Tab-separated table of C-alpha atoms in Angstrom:
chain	number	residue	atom	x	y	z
A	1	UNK	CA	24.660	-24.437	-41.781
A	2	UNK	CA	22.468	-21.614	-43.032
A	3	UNK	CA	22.837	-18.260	-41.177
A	4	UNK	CA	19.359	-15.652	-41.098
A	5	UNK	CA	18.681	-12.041	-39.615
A	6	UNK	CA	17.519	-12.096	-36.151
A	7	UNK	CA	13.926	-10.694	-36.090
A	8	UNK	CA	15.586	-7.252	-34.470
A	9	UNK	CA	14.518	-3.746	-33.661
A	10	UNK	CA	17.447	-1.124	-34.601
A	11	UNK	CA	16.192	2.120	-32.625
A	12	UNK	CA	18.034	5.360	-33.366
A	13	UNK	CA	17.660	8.889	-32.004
A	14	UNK	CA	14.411	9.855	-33.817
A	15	UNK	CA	13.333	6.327	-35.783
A	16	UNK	CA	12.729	2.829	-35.297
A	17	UNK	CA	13.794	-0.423	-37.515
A	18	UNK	CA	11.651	-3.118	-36.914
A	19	UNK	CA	10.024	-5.819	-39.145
A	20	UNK	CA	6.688	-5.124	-40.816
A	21	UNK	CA	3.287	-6.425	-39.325
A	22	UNK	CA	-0.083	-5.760	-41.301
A	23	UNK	CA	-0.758	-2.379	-39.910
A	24	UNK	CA	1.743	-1.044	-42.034
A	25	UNK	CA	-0.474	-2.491	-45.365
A	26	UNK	CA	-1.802	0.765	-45.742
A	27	UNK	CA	0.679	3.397	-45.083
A	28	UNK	CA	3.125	0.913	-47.431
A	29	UNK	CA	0.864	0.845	-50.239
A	30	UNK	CA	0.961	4.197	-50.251
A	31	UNK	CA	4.539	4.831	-50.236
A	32	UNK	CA	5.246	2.472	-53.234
A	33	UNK	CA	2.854	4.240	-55.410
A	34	UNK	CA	4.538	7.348	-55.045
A	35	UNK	CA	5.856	8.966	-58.191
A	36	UNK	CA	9.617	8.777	-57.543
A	37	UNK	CA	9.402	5.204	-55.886
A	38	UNK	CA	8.111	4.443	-59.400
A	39	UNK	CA	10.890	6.036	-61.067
A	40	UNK	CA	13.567	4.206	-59.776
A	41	UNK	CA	12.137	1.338	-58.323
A	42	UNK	CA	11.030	-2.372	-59.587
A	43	UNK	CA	7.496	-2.634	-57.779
A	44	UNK	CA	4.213	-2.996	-59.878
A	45	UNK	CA	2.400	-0.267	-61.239
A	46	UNK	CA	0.223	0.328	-59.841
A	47	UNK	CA	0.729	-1.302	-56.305
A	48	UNK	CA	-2.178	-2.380	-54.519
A	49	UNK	CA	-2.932	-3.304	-51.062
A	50	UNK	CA	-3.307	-6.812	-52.274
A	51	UNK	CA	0.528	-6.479	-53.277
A	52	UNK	CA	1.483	-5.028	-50.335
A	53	UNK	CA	0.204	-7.871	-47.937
A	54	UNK	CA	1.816	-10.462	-49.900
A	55	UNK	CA	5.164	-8.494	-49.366
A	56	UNK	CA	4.726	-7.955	-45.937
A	57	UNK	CA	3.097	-11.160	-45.069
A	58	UNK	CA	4.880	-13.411	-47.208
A	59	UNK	CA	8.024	-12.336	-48.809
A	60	UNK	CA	9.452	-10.132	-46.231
A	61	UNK	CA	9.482	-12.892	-43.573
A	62	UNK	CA	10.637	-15.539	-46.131
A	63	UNK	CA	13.606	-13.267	-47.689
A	64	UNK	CA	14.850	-13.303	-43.876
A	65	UNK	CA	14.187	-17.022	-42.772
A	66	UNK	CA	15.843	-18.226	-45.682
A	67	UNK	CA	19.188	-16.160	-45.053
A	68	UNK	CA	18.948	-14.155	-48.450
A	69	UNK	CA	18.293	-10.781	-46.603
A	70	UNK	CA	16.143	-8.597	-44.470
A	71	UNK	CA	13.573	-6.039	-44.810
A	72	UNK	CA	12.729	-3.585	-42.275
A	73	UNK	CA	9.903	-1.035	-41.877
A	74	UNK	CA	11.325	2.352	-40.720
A	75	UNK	CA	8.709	4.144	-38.391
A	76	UNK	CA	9.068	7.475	-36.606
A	77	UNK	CA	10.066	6.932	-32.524
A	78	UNK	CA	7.328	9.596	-31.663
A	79	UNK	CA	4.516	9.119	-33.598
A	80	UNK	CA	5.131	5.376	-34.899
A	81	UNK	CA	4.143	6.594	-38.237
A	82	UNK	CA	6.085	4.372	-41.244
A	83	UNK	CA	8.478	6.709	-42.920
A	84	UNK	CA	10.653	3.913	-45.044
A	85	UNK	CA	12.008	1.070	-45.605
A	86	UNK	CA	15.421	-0.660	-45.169
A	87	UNK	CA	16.303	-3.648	-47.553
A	88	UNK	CA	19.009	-6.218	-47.412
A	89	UNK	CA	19.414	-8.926	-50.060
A	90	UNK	CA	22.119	-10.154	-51.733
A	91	UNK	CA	23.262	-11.954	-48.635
A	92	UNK	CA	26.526	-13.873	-48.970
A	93	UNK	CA	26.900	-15.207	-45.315
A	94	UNK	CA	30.359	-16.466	-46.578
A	95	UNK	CA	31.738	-13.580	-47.142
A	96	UNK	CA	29.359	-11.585	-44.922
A	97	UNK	CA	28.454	-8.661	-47.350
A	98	UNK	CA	25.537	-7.600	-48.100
A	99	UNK	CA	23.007	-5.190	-50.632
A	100	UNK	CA	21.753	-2.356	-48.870
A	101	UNK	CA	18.460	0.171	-50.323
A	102	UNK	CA	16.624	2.421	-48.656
A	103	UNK	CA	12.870	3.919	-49.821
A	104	UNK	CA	11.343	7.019	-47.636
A	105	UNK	CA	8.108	8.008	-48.050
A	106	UNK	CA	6.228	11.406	-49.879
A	107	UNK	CA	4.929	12.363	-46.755
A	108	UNK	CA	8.518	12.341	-44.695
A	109	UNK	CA	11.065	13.522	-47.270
A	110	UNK	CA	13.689	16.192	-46.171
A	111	UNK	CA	14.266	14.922	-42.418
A	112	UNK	CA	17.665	13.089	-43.147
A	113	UNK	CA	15.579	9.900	-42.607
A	114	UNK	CA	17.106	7.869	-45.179
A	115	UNK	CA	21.039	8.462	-44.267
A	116	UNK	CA	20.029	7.781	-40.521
A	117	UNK	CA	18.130	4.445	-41.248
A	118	UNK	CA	20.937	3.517	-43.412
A	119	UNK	CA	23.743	4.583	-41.620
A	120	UNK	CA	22.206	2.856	-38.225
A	121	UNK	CA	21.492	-0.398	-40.128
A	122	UNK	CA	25.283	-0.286	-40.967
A	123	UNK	CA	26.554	-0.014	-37.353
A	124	UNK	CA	24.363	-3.094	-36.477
A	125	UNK	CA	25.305	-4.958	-39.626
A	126	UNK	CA	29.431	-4.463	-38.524
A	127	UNK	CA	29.149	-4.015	-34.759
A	128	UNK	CA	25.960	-6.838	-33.823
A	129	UNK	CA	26.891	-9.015	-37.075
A	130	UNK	CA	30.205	-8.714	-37.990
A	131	UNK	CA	29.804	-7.711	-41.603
A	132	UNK	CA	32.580	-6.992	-43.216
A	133	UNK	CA	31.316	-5.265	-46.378
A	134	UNK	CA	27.710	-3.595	-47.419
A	135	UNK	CA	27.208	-2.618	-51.719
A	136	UNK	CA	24.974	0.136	-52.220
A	137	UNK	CA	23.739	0.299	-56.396
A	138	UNK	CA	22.302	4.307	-57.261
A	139	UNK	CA	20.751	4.706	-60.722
A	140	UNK	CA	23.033	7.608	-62.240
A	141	UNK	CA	20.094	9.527	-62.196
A	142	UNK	CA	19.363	9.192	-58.694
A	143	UNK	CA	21.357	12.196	-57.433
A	144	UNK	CA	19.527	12.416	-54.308
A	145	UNK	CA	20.534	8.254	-52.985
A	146	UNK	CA	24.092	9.051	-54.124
A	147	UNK	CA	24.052	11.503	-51.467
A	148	UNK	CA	22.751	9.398	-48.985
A	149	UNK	CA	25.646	6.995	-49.821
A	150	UNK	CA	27.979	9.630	-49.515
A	151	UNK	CA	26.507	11.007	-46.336
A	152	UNK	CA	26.957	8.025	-44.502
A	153	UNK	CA	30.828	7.275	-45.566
A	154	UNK	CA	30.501	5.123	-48.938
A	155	UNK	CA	32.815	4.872	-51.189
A	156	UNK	CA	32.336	4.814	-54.981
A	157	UNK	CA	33.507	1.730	-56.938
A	158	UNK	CA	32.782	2.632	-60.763
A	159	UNK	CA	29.860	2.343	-63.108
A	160	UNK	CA	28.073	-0.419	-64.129
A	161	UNK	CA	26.909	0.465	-67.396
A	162	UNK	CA	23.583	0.075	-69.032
A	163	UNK	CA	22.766	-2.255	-65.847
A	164	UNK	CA	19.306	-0.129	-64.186
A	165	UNK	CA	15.941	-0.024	-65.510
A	166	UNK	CA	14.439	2.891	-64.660
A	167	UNK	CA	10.648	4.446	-65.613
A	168	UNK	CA	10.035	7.755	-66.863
A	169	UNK	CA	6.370	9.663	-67.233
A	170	UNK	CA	4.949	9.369	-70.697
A	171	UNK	CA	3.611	12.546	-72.847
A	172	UNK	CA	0.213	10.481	-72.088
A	173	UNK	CA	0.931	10.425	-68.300
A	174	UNK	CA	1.996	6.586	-68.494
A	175	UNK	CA	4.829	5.182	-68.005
A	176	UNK	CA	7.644	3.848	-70.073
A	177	UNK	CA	11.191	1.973	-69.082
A	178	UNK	CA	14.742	4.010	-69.980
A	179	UNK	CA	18.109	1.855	-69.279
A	180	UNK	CA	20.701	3.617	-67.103
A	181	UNK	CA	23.774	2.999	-65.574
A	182	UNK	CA	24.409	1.679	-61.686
A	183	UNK	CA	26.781	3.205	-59.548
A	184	UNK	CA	28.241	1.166	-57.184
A	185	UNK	CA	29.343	1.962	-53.589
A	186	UNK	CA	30.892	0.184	-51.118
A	187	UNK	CA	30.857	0.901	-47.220
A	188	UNK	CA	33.600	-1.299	-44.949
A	189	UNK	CA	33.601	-1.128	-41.015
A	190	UNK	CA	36.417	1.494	-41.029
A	191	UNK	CA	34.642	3.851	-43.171
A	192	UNK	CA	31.886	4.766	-40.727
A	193	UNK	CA	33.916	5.371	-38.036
A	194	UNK	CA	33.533	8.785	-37.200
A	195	UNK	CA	30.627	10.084	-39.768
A	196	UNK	CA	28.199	10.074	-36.833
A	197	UNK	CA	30.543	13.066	-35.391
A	198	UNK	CA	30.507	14.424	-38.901
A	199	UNK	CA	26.794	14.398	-38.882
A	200	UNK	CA	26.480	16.299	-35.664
A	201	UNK	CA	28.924	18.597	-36.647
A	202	UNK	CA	27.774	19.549	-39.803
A	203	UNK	CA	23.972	19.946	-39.189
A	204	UNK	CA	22.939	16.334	-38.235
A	205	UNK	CA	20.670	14.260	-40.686
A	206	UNK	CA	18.972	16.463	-42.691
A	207	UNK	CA	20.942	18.358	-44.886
A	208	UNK	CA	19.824	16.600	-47.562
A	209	UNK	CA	16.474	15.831	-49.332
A	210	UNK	CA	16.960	12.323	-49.567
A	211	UNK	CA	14.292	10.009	-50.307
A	212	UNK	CA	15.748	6.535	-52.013
């Protein structure tokens, strides 16, 4: 029997996970044509709203229905602006691990947004689901989602070598691909007990600039 996502709402303190609808089309197109969602992303250059409805419309609903993952748009509790996105694939319902990334937008960088989102997603996925393991994969590179894994309690596996395709800015402002390695973390049930204390205690979210 196949096992899916529930089509769920995560709230925190100051954001709210839910799925995307098609007033997001804009905002999201935006946020994937950022610079550094370029750099260490996969998504077409340039992305266009075209590309963006498909994903929201079409491939976001099917990744969930068909059990492979789940893809949420992060939005501000406030002002319901989008800020990010949550993304689960990977999905072994066997095993009950998962792949978790994270993207935050240009606009809302600096606010801790990612680590909360992430960290939040995690409680659900072990409390609500009864996960038992999430992977996290940062380009080398990507010194700023290493921190976010750390933030939230992962641990570091070891180094996949040679295994991420990243894209760095051309002398004639294009782009061109550069092979790094992955860095794998791992986050179990037991390792997030506590960190929300930690948080709190040592400044709450936003200590770091962290953006994907």
């Amino acid at each position: 029997m196949m096992s899916t996502f529930p089509d769920i709402s995560i709230n925190t303190d100051r954001l709210v996970l839910r799925p995307f609808d098609e007033d997001d089309i804009q905002a999201f197109t935006e946020m994937m044509n950022d610079e550094q969602v370029m750099a260490w992303t996969d998504v077409p250059q340039p992305f266009t709203e075209r590309e963006a409805r498909t994903w929201i419309t079409g491939y976001a609903p099917t990744e969930r229905t068909s059990g492979r993952g789940l893809d949420l748009a992060v939005t501000e509790f406030l002002t319901q602006r989008l800020v990010g996105v949550i993304q689960l694939t990977k999905t072994d319902w066997h095993v009950r691990a998962t792949e978790l990334s994270y993207v935050v937008a240009p606009w809302a960088r600096g606010e801790g947004y990612a680590s909360e989102a992430a960290l939040a997603t995690a409680q659900w996925l072990f409390r609500e689901q009864k996960f038992e393991r999430i992977e996290l994969r940062t380009a080398a590179d990507n010194t700023a989602s290493q921190q976010v894994a750390q933030k939230i309690g992962c641990i570091s596996e070891g180094v996949l070598r040679n295994a991420c395709i990243a894209r760095a800015r051309t002398a004639e402002d294009g782009w061109t691909e550069v092979r790094t390695d992955f860095i794998v973390w791992s986050l179990l049930p037991e390792d997030i007990e506590g960190v929300s204390e930690e948080l709190a205690d040592s400044g709450g979210y936003g200590a770091y600039s962290d953006w994907n």
